[in-house]
Short mmCIF file of C-alpha atoms in Angstrom, two decimals:
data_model
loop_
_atom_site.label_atom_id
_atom_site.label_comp_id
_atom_site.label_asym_id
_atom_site.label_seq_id
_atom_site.Cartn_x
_atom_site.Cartn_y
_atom_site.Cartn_z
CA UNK A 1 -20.58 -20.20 1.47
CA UNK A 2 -18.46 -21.04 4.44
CA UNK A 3 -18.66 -22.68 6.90
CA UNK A 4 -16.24 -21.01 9.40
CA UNK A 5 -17.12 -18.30 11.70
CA UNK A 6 -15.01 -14.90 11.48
CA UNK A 7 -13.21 -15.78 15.45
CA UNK A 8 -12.83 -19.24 14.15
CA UNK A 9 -11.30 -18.20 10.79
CA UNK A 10 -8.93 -15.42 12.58
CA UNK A 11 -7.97 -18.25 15.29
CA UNK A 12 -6.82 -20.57 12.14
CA UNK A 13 -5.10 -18.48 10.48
CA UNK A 14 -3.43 -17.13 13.60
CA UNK A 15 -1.89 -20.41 14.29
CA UNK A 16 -0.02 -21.00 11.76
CA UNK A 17 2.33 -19.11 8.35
CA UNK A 18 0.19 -17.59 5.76
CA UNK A 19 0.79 -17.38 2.01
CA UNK A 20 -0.79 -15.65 -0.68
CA UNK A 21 -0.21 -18.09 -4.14
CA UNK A 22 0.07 -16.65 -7.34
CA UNK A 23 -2.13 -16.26 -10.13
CA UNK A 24 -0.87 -18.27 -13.59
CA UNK A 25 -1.56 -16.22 -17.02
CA UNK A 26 -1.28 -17.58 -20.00
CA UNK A 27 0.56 -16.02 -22.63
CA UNK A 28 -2.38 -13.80 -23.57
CA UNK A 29 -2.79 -12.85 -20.10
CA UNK A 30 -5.40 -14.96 -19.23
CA UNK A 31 -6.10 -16.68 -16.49
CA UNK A 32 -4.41 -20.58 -16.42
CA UNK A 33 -7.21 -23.02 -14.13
CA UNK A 34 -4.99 -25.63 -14.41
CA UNK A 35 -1.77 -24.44 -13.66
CA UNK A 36 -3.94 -22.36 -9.89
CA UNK A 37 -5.22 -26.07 -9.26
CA UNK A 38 -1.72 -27.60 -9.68
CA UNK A 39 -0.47 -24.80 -7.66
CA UNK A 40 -2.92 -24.94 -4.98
CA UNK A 41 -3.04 -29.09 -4.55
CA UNK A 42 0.25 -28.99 -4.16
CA UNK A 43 0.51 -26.26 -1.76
CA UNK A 44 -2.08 -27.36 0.88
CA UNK A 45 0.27 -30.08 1.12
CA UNK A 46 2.39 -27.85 3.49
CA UNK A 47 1.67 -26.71 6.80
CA UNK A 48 -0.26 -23.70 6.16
CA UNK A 49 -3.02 -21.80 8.24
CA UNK A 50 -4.59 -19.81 5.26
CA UNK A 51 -4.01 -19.34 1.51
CA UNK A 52 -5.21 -15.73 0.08
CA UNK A 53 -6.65 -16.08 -3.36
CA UNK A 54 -6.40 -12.95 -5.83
CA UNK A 55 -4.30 -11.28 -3.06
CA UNK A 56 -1.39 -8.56 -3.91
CA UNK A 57 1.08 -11.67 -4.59
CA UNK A 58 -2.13 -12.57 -7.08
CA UNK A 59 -1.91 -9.78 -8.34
CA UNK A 60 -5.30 -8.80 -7.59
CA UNK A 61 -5.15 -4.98 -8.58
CA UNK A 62 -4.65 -6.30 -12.44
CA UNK A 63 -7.62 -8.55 -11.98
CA UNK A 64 -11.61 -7.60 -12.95
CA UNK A 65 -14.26 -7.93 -9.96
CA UNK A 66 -15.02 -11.23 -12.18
CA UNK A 67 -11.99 -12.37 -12.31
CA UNK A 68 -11.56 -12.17 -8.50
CA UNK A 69 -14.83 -14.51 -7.81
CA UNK A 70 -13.30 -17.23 -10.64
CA UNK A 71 -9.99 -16.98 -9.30
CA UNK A 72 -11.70 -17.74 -5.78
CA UNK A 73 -13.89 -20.37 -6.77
CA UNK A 74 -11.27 -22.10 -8.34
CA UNK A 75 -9.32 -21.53 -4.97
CA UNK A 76 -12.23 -23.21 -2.80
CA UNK A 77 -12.74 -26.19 -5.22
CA UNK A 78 -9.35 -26.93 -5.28
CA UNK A 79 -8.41 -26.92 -1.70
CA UNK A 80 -11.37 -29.13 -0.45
CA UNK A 81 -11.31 -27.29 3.31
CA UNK A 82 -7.69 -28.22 3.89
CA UNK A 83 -7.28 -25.00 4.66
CA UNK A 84 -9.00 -21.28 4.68
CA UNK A 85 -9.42 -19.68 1.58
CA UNK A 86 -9.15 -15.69 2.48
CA UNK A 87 -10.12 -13.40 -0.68
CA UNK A 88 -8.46 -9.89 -1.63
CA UNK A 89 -10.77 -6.70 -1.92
CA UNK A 90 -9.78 -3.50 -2.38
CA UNK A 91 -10.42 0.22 -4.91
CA UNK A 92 -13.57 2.48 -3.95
CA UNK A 93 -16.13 0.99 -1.51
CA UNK A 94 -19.01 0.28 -4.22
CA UNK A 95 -16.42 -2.07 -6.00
CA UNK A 96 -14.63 -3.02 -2.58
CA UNK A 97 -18.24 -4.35 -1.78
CA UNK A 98 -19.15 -5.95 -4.60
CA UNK A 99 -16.00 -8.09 -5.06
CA UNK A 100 -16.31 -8.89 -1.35
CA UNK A 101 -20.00 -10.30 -1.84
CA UNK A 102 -18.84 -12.23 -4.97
CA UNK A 103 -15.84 -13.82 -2.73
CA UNK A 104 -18.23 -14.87 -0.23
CA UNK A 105 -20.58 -16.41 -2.97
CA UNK A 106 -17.74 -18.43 -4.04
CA UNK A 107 -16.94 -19.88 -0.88
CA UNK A 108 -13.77 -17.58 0.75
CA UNK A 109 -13.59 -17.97 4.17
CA UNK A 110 -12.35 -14.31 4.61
CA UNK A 111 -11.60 -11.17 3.12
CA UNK A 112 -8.13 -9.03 3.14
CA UNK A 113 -9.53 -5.16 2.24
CA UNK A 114 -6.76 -3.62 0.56
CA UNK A 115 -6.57 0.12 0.48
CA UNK A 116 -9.09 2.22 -1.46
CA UNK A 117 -7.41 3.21 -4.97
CA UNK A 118 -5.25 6.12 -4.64
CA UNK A 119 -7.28 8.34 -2.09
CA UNK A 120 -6.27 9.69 0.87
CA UNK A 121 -8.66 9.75 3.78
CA UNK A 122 -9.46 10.84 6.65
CA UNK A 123 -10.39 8.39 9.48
CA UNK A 124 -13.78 8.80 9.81
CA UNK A 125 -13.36 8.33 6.13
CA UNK A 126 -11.93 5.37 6.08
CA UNK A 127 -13.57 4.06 8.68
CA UNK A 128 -16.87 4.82 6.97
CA UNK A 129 -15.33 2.37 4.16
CA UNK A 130 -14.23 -0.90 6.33
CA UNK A 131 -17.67 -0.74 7.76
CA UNK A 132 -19.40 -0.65 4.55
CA UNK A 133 -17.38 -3.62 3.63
CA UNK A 134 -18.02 -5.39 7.05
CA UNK A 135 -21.54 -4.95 6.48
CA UNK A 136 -21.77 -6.29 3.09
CA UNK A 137 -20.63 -9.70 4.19
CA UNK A 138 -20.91 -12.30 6.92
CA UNK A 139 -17.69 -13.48 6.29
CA UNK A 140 -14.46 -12.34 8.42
CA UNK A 141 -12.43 -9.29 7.39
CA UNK A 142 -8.99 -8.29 7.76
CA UNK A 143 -7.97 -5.21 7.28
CA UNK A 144 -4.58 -4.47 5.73
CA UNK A 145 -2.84 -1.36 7.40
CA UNK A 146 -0.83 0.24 4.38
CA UNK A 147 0.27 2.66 2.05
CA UNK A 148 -3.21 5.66 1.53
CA UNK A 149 -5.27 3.21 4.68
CA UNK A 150 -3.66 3.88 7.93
CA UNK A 151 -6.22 3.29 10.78
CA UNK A 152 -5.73 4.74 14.18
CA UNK A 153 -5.75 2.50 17.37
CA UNK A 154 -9.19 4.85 18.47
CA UNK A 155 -10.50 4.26 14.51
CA UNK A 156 -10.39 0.64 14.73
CA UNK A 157 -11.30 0.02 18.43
CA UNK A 158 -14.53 1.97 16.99
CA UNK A 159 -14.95 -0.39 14.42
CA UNK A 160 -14.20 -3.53 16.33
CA UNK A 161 -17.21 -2.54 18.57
CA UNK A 162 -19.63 -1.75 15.45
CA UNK A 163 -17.87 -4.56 12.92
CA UNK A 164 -18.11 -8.32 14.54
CA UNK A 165 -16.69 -9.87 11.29
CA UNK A 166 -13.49 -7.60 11.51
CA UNK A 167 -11.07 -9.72 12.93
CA UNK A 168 -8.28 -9.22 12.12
CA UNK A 169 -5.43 -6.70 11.25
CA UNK A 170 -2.69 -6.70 8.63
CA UNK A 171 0.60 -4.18 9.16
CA UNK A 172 2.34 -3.49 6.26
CA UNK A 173 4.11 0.09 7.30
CA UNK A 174 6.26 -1.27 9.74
CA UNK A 175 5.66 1.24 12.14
CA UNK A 176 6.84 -0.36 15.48
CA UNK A 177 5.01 2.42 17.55
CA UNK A 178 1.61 2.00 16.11
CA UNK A 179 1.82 -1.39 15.99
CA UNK A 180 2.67 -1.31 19.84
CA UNK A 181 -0.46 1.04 20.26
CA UNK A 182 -2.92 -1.23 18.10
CA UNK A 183 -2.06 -4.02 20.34
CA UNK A 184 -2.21 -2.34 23.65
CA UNK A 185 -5.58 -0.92 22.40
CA UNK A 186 -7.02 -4.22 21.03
CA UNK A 187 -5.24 -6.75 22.90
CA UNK A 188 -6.58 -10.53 21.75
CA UNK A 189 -9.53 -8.85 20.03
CA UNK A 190 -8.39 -9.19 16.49
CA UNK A 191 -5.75 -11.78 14.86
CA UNK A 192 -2.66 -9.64 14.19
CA UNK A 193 -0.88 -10.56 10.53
CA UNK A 194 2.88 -9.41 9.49
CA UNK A 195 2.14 -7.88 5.82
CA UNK A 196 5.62 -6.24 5.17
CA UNK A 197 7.23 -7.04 2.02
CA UNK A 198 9.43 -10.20 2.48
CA UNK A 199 8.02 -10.55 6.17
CA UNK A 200 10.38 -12.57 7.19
CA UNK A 201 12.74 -10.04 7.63
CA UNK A 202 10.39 -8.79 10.36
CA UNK A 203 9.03 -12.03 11.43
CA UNK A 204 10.95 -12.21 14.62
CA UNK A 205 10.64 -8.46 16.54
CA UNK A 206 6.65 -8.70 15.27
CA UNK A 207 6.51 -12.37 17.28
CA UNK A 208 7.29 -10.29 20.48
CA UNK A 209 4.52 -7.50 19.89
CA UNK A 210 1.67 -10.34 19.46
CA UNK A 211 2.28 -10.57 15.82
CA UNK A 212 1.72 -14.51 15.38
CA UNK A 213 1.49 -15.40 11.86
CA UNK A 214 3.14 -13.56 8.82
CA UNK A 215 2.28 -13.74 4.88
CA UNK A 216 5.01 -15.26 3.33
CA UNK A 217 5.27 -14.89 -0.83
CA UNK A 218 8.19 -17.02 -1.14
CA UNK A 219 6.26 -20.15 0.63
CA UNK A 220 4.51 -19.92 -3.02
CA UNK A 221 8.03 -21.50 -4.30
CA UNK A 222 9.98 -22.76 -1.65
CA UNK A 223 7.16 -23.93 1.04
CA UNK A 224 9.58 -25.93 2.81
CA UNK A 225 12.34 -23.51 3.80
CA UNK A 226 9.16 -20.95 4.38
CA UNK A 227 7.47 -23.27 6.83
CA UNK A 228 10.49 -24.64 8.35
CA UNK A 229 11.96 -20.50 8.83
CA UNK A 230 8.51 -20.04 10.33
CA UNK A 231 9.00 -22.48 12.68
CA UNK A 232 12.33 -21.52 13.53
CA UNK A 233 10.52 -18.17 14.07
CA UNK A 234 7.92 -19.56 16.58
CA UNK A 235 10.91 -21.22 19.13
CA UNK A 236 12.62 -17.91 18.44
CA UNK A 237 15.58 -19.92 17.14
CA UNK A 238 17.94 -17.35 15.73
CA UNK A 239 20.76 -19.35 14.76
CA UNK A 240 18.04 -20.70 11.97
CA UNK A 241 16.79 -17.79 11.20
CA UNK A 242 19.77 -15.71 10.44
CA UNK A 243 21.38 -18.59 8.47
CA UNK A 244 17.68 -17.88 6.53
CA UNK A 245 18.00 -14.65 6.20
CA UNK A 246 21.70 -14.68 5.13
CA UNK A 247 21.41 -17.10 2.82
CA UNK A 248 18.39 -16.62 0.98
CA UNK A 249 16.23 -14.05 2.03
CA UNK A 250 18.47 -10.87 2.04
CA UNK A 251 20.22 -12.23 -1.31
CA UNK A 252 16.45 -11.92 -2.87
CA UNK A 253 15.50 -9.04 -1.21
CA UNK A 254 18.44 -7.60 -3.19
CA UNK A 255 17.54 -8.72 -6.65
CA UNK A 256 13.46 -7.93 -5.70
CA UNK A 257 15.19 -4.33 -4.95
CA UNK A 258 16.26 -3.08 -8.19
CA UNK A 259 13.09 -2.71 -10.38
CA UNK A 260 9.80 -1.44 -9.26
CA UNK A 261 7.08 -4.15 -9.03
CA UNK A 262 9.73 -7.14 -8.32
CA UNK A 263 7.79 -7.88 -5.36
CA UNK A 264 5.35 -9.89 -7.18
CA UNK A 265 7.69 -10.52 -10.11
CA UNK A 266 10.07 -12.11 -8.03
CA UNK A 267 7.67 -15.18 -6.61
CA UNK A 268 6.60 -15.74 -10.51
CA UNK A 269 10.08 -15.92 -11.61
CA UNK A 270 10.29 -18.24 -8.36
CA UNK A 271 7.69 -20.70 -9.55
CA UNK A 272 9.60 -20.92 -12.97
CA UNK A 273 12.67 -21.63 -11.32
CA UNK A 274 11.14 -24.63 -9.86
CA UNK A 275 9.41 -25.88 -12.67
CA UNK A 276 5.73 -24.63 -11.70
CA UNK A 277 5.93 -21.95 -14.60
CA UNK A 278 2.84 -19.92 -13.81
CA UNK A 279 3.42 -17.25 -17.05
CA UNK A 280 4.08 -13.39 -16.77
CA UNK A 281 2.99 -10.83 -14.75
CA UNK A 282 0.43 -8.80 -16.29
CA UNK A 283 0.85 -5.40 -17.38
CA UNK A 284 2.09 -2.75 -15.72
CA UNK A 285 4.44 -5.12 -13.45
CA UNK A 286 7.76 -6.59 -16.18
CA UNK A 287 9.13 -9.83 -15.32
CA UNK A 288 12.55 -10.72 -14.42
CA UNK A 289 15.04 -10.64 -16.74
CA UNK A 290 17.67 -14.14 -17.86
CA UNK A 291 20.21 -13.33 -15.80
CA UNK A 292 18.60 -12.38 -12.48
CA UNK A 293 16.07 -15.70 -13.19
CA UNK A 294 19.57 -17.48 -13.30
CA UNK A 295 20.64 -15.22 -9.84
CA UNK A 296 17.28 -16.56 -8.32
CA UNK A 297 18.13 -20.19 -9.29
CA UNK A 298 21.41 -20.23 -8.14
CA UNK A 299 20.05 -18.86 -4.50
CA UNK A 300 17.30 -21.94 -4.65
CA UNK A 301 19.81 -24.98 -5.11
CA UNK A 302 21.87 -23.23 -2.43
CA UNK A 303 18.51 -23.97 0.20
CA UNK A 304 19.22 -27.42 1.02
CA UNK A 305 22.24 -26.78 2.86
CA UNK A 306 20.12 -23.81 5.14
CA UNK A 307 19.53 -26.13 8.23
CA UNK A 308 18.15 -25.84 11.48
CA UNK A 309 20.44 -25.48 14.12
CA UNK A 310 18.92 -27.64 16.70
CA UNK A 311 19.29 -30.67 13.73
CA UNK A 312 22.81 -29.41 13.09
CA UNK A 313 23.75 -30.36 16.54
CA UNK A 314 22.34 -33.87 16.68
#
């Protein structure tokens, strides 16, 4: 169980760059423990403000409701409180709900509610289905704003007022407008999270709409350059963070771009590029191919020589 309250969660992870890690399969698809623990010692060794077990990057949608609880457990063993553990939930509300309870048995700190499998809603709907989840758990709750789940500013300043434990908010449409309107509406009431794909592309306009922290996949294989663009995002240093998003960001985006899926196949083919091999995506994502793993190396020995401008000039 945790010990964090939802505002005290949301204020954490609000401080600071997010990162969803991935999950390792074996060969048979199976879950790897020691590879996640490996993975997840080493990455609370970064400056992060939350890590998101079984989350998309986790590939939570090929996961069982089982699955999801181990994967978390494992999560909130291994990280010893260093730093939140935030669980993914997501399909039809009776499952949503029952993987959320099972997260908060095994210790997560929070829940991300992915959208319901496939449905389309409308917002009294959907609305009927965060509270549902809310209500199931003491825990906090993001909600993540995407795809089949688009809440209304009026829908979730409804649910702020019935929901305590829904704290926070998670855009991943990109929709400049709404996001504008959410944040006039809700103001400091919930902790507002970038959820775009490759948010750093978007880190810097969402800074200047209240958007403070951002999930970033690639921190799963290159936490230093993640934490150190995030940072140049935070002093709004743009010299840094075009040189990032020159170098290494847009490059990837463009190799992520040409097969369906590569979002998540991308950061595994990442963490075999540095030697954290963490197996294949599971069926129905494919992995990388040789030559654009070799594209992907070649664009991660180039990241030593992506600097900060302020240490440029000392």
């Amino acid at each position: 169980m945790s010990k964090m309250t939802p505002q005290e969660m949301a204020q954490k992870i609000g401080s600071g760059l997010l990162s969803f890690p991935v999950t390792p399969f074996k060969a048979d698809y199976s879950f790897d423990e020691a590879t996640y623990r490996a993975n997840m010692d080493w990455l609370c060794g970064y400056d992060v403000a939350g890590l998101f077990a079984a989350g998309g990057t986790g590939e939570f949608f090929s996961l069982t409701p089982t699955e999801v609880s181990e994967v978390v457990k494992v999560a909130v063993d291994e990280t010893k409180s260093r730093v939140p553990v935030l669980a993914g939930t997501g399909y039809g509300t009776a499952i949503a709900r029952e993987i959320a309870i099972g997260a908060e048995k095994a210790g997560a700190d929070g829940l991300l509610l992915l959208p319901p499998y496939l449905t389309h809603s409308e917002q009294e709907g959907l609305a009927a289905h965060v509270e549902a989840v809310c209500a199931s758990v003491k825990i906090g709750v993001i909600v993540y704003n995407r795809d089949n789940a688009i809440l209304q500013p009026d829908t979730l300043a409804r649910l702020a007022e019935r929901c305590p434990n829904l704290v926070g908010y998670k855009d991943g449409i990109g929709d400049i407008e709404l996001m504008t309107r959410v944040y006039t509406k809700l103001g400091d009431r919930l902790t507002y999270v970038g959820g775009l794909p490759t948010a750093e592309t978007f880190a810097l306009p969402y800074l200047d709409m209240g958007v403070t922290t951002y999930s970033s996949a690639v921190f799963n294989f290159v936490p230093e350059f993640a934490t150190n663009f995030y940072t140049a995002v935070r002093k709004r240093d743009h010299a840094t963070i075009h040189a990032g998003l020159k170098d290494f960001i847009l490059p990837l985006i463009a190799i992520r771009n040409r097969r369906k899926g590569y979002a998540v196949s991308i950061i595994k083919a990442g963490m075999k590029v540095i030697g954290r091999d963490s197996g294949p995506v599971r069926p129905p994502l494919t992995d990388l191919t040789e030559q654009e793993i070799a594209e992907l190396t070649a664009l991660v020995k180039k990241l030593p020589a992506i600097r900060s401008s302020q240490q440029a000039a000392e």
